[in-house]
Amino acid sequence: MQYTVTVDDTSYQIEVERDEAQGWRVQVNGAPVAVDRVEIAKGHYSLLIGARSFEVFVRSVPNDDGGDGQTFEVLLDGLPRSVAVADARRHALAGLAKAAGDHGEATVKAPMPGLVASVLVATGETVERGQRVVILEAMKMQNDLLAPRAGVIRAIKTAAGQAVNQGQPLLVIGDAEAGA
């Protein structure tokens, strides 16, 4: 099966086939990649990609754009990523149907259970895409949560020292023009 996987702003062509002898055969942009995975718990995986090992947390998020693909929040090496997956045909059709834009509200959610170490922004503050907005302590590590888009902080739904669950909203980013 062929997919287009978009991580942040970079797209990859992924082909995945089930191989009875080796488990999975994966090609990324035409190059073969050795991949093995073990599910540790729901949404928590150990991945072996080539010779590198990764601990990954994955959470499915609803598509606000009405697209046919699926979007995930992925925490990899302590960094949150937005990952959109669509089969190749749907991706091509979506590219013809709409132009991308950073409009509307985006909610930053906890990618895993943890303790909010610090909220680095204030309501009304302008942020850039990729800017650190919250530091979450989880699994004895501090994880920087980044703004998924540029905009203005509309609401802060947490505070330093608060325990949070996976998927819990932490803050909301809106358009700079809205409410200006």
mmCIF file of C-alpha atoms in Angstrom:
data_model
loop_
_atom_site.group_PDB
_atom_site.id
_atom_site.type_symbol
_atom_site.label_atom_id
_atom_site.label_comp_id
_atom_site.label_asym_id
_atom_site.label_seq_id
_atom_site.Cartn_x
_atom_site.Cartn_y
_atom_site.Cartn_z
ATOM 1 C CA MET A 1 0.000 0.000 0.000
ATOM 2 C CA GLN A 2 1.319 3.457 -0.877
ATOM 3 C CA TYR A 3 0.951 6.430 1.466
ATOM 4 C CA THR A 4 1.926 10.046 1.594
ATOM 5 C CA VAL A 5 3.118 10.864 5.105
ATOM 6 C CA THR A 6 3.597 14.505 6.039
ATOM 7 C CA VAL A 7 5.687 15.216 9.130
ATOM 8 C CA ASP A 8 5.410 18.897 10.033
ATOM 9 C CA ASP A 9 5.914 20.440 6.552
ATOM 10 C CA THR A 10 7.876 17.615 4.878
ATOM 11 C CA SER A 11 6.141 14.914 2.814
ATOM 12 C CA TYR A 12 7.417 11.380 2.224
ATOM 13 C CA GLN A 13 6.218 8.677 -0.144
ATOM 14 C CA ILE A 14 5.944 5.459 1.863
ATOM 15 C CA GLU A 15 5.253 2.000 0.492
ATOM 16 C CA VAL A 16 4.415 -0.734 2.998
ATOM 17 C CA GLU A 17 3.989 -4.433 2.200
ATOM 18 C CA ARG A 18 3.418 -7.366 4.531
ATOM 19 C CA ASP A 19 6.202 -9.933 4.133
ATOM 20 C CA GLU A 20 5.505 -13.333 5.720
ATOM 21 C CA ALA A 21 9.219 -14.017 6.259
ATOM 22 C CA GLN A 22 10.413 -10.594 7.436
ATOM 23 C CA GLY A 23 7.248 -8.975 8.809
ATOM 24 C CA TRP A 24 7.104 -5.702 6.882
ATOM 25 C CA ARG A 25 8.865 -4.317 3.831
ATOM 26 C CA VAL A 26 9.015 -0.534 3.851
ATOM 27 C CA GLN A 27 10.310 1.907 1.248
ATOM 28 C CA VAL A 28 10.679 5.629 1.960
ATOM 29 C CA ASN A 29 10.898 7.768 -1.188
ATOM 30 C CA GLY A 30 11.880 4.616 -3.091
ATOM 31 C CA ALA A 31 14.671 3.513 -0.730
ATOM 32 C CA PRO A 32 14.236 0.311 1.319
ATOM 33 C CA VAL A 33 14.232 0.816 5.091
ATOM 34 C CA ALA A 34 14.393 -1.949 7.716
ATOM 35 C CA VAL A 35 11.581 -1.376 10.242
ATOM 36 C CA ASP A 36 10.466 -3.408 13.239
ATOM 37 C CA ARG A 37 8.023 -2.384 15.954
ATOM 38 C CA VAL A 38 6.793 -3.662 19.287
ATOM 39 C CA GLU A 39 3.690 -2.250 20.960
ATOM 40 C CA ILE A 40 4.544 -1.619 24.622
ATOM 41 C CA ALA A 41 1.113 -0.243 25.533
ATOM 42 C CA LYS A 42 -1.740 1.410 23.672
ATOM 43 C CA GLY A 43 -0.154 4.279 21.745
ATOM 44 C CA HIS A 44 3.357 3.471 23.057
ATOM 45 C CA TYR A 45 5.806 1.717 20.717
ATOM 46 C CA SER A 46 9.411 0.669 20.504
ATOM 47 C CA LEU A 47 10.645 1.111 16.918
ATOM 48 C CA LEU A 48 13.780 -0.207 15.287
ATOM 49 C CA ILE A 49 14.443 1.753 12.092
ATOM 50 C CA GLY A 50 17.611 0.627 10.412
ATOM 51 C CA ALA A 51 20.090 0.337 13.288
ATOM 52 C CA ARG A 52 18.427 3.036 15.442
ATOM 53 C CA SER A 53 15.984 2.387 18.258
ATOM 54 C CA PHE A 54 13.205 4.840 19.161
ATOM 55 C CA GLU A 55 10.561 5.059 21.855
ATOM 56 C CA VAL A 56 7.430 6.582 20.339
ATOM 57 C CA PHE A 57 4.067 7.732 21.674
ATOM 58 C CA VAL A 58 1.267 8.059 19.118
ATOM 59 C CA ARG A 59 -2.191 9.568 19.474
ATOM 60 C CA SER A 60 -4.773 9.865 16.711
ATOM 61 C CA VAL A 61 -6.337 13.312 16.432
ATOM 62 C CA PRO A 62 -9.497 14.286 14.568
ATOM 63 C CA ASN A 63 -9.057 15.986 11.211
ATOM 64 C CA ASP A 64 -10.384 19.514 11.540
ATOM 65 C CA ASP A 65 -10.011 20.082 7.809
ATOM 66 C CA GLY A 66 -12.500 17.378 6.797
ATOM 67 C CA GLY A 67 -9.781 15.488 4.926
ATOM 68 C CA ASP A 68 -9.890 11.771 4.231
ATOM 69 C CA GLY A 69 -6.466 11.097 5.720
ATOM 70 C CA GLN A 70 -5.589 10.511 9.332
ATOM 71 C CA THR A 71 -3.596 12.809 11.601
ATOM 72 C CA PHE A 72 -1.477 11.760 14.555
ATOM 73 C CA GLU A 73 0.420 13.507 17.311
ATOM 74 C CA VAL A 74 3.709 11.645 17.656
ATOM 75 C CA LEU A 75 6.229 12.148 20.459
ATOM 76 C CA LEU A 76 9.621 10.974 19.161
ATOM 77 C CA ASP A 77 12.847 11.579 21.105
ATOM 78 C CA GLY A 78 10.906 13.938 23.373
ATOM 79 C CA LEU A 79 9.794 16.140 20.476
ATOM 80 C CA PRO A 80 6.145 16.379 19.429
ATOM 81 C CA ARG A 81 5.379 16.059 15.729
ATOM 82 C CA SER A 82 2.204 16.369 13.720
ATOM 83 C CA VAL A 83 1.995 13.459 11.268
ATOM 84 C CA ALA A 84 -0.658 13.280 8.549
ATOM 85 C CA VAL A 85 -1.144 10.015 6.665
ATOM 86 C CA ALA A 86 -3.128 9.638 3.443
ATOM 87 C CA ASP A 87 -3.082 7.026 0.754
ATOM 88 C CA ALA A 88 -1.371 8.340 -2.381
ATOM 89 C CA ARG A 89 -4.604 8.849 -4.344
ATOM 90 C CA ARG A 90 -6.311 10.858 -1.591
ATOM 91 C CA HIS A 91 -3.188 12.961 -1.127
ATOM 92 C CA ALA A 92 -3.122 13.862 -4.824
ATOM 93 C CA LEU A 93 -6.821 14.786 -4.769
ATOM 94 C CA ALA A 94 -6.411 16.858 -1.607
ATOM 95 C CA GLY A 95 -3.593 18.808 -3.235
ATOM 96 C CA LEU A 96 -5.904 19.734 -6.103
ATOM 97 C CA ALA A 97 -8.842 20.550 -3.841
ATOM 98 C CA LYS A 98 -7.402 23.000 -1.314
ATOM 99 C CA ALA A 99 -4.600 25.399 -0.530
ATOM 100 C CA ALA A 100 -2.915 25.014 2.810
ATOM 101 C CA GLY A 101 -3.280 27.709 5.443
ATOM 102 C CA ASP A 102 -2.734 28.364 9.132
ATOM 103 C CA HIS A 103 -6.184 29.633 10.072
ATOM 104 C CA GLY A 104 -8.613 28.876 12.863
ATOM 105 C CA GLU A 105 -7.698 27.539 16.268
ATOM 106 C CA ALA A 106 -5.033 24.975 17.114
ATOM 107 C CA THR A 107 -5.013 23.258 20.496
ATOM 108 C CA VAL A 108 -1.744 22.083 22.024
ATOM 109 C CA LYS A 109 -2.480 18.833 23.884
ATOM 110 C CA ALA A 110 -0.377 16.709 26.197
ATOM 111 C CA PRO A 111 1.163 13.937 24.053
ATOM 112 C CA MET A 112 1.542 11.736 27.155
ATOM 113 C CA PRO A 113 0.664 11.864 30.854
ATOM 114 C CA GLY A 114 2.994 14.056 32.864
ATOM 115 C CA LEU A 115 3.532 17.123 35.002
ATOM 116 C CA VAL A 116 3.557 20.624 33.530
ATOM 117 C CA ALA A 117 6.983 22.002 34.486
ATOM 118 C CA SER A 118 6.478 25.408 32.908
ATOM 119 C CA VAL A 119 4.113 27.396 30.705
ATOM 120 C CA LEU A 120 6.378 29.627 28.605
ATOM 121 C CA VAL A 121 3.703 31.927 27.114
ATOM 122 C CA ALA A 122 0.871 34.152 28.294
ATOM 123 C CA THR A 123 -2.635 34.770 26.973
ATOM 124 C CA GLY A 124 -2.494 37.349 24.176
ATOM 125 C CA GLU A 125 1.154 36.647 23.359
ATOM 126 C CA THR A 126 2.112 36.194 19.702
ATOM 127 C CA VAL A 127 3.951 32.936 18.942
ATOM 128 C CA GLU A 128 5.736 31.525 15.911
ATOM 129 C CA ARG A 129 5.365 28.008 14.544
ATOM 130 C CA GLY A 130 7.814 25.729 16.374
ATOM 131 C CA GLN A 131 8.207 28.059 19.364
ATOM 132 C CA ARG A 132 8.427 26.347 22.773
ATOM 133 C CA VAL A 133 5.157 26.965 24.639
ATOM 134 C CA VAL A 134 5.040 24.351 27.432
ATOM 135 C CA ILE A 135 7.582 22.108 29.144
ATOM 136 C CA LEU A 136 6.086 18.759 30.176
ATOM 137 C CA GLU A 137 7.904 16.369 32.528
ATOM 138 C CA ALA A 138 7.209 12.751 31.639
ATOM 139 C CA MET A 139 9.186 9.558 32.078
ATOM 140 C CA LYS A 140 11.949 11.453 33.951
ATOM 141 C CA MET A 141 12.485 13.733 30.927
ATOM 142 C CA GLN A 142 11.542 17.303 30.163
ATOM 143 C CA ASN A 143 9.718 17.518 26.845
ATOM 144 C CA ASP A 144 9.338 20.789 24.949
ATOM 145 C CA LEU A 145 5.881 21.186 23.438
ATOM 146 C CA LEU A 146 5.968 23.429 20.380
ATOM 147 C CA ALA A 147 3.431 25.750 18.786
ATOM 148 C CA PRO A 148 1.967 23.865 15.785
ATOM 149 C CA ARG A 149 1.358 27.177 13.976
ATOM 150 C CA ALA A 150 1.966 30.896 14.253
ATOM 151 C CA GLY A 151 -0.714 32.940 15.975
ATOM 152 C CA VAL A 152 -1.827 34.406 19.280
ATOM 153 C CA ILE A 153 -2.325 32.503 22.546
ATOM 154 C CA ARG A 154 -6.111 32.605 23.057
ATOM 155 C CA ALA A 155 -6.387 30.444 26.194
ATOM 156 C CA ILE A 156 -4.115 28.687 28.656
ATOM 157 C CA LYS A 157 -5.797 25.636 30.176
ATOM 158 C CA THR A 158 -3.008 24.482 32.504
ATOM 159 C CA ALA A 159 -0.442 25.794 34.979
ATOM 160 C CA ALA A 160 3.030 24.859 36.175
ATOM 161 C CA GLY A 161 2.860 21.964 38.640
ATOM 162 C CA GLN A 162 -0.385 20.549 37.235
ATOM 163 C CA ALA A 163 -0.582 16.828 36.429
ATOM 164 C CA VAL A 164 -2.084 16.229 32.983
ATOM 165 C CA ASN A 165 -3.371 13.219 31.070
ATOM 166 C CA GLN A 166 -2.535 12.230 27.514
ATOM 167 C CA GLY A 167 -4.635 14.294 25.107
ATOM 168 C CA GLN A 168 -5.553 16.936 27.691
ATOM 169 C CA PRO A 169 -5.738 20.447 26.155
ATOM 170 C CA LEU A 170 -2.983 22.731 27.468
ATOM 171 C CA LEU A 171 -3.423 25.905 25.419
ATOM 172 C CA VAL A 172 -5.190 27.308 22.365
ATOM 173 C CA ILE A 173 -3.550 29.292 19.544
ATOM 174 C CA GLY A 174 -5.742 31.411 17.255
ATOM 175 C CA ASP A 175 -5.362 33.789 14.323
ATOM 176 C CA ALA A 176 -3.449 37.005 14.986
ATOM 177 C CA GLU A 177 -6.254 39.093 13.410
ATOM 178 C CA ALA A 178 -9.027 37.552 15.540
ATOM 179 C CA GLY A 179 -9.653 39.796 18.506
ATOM 180 C CA ALA A 180 -6.973 42.308 17.469
#
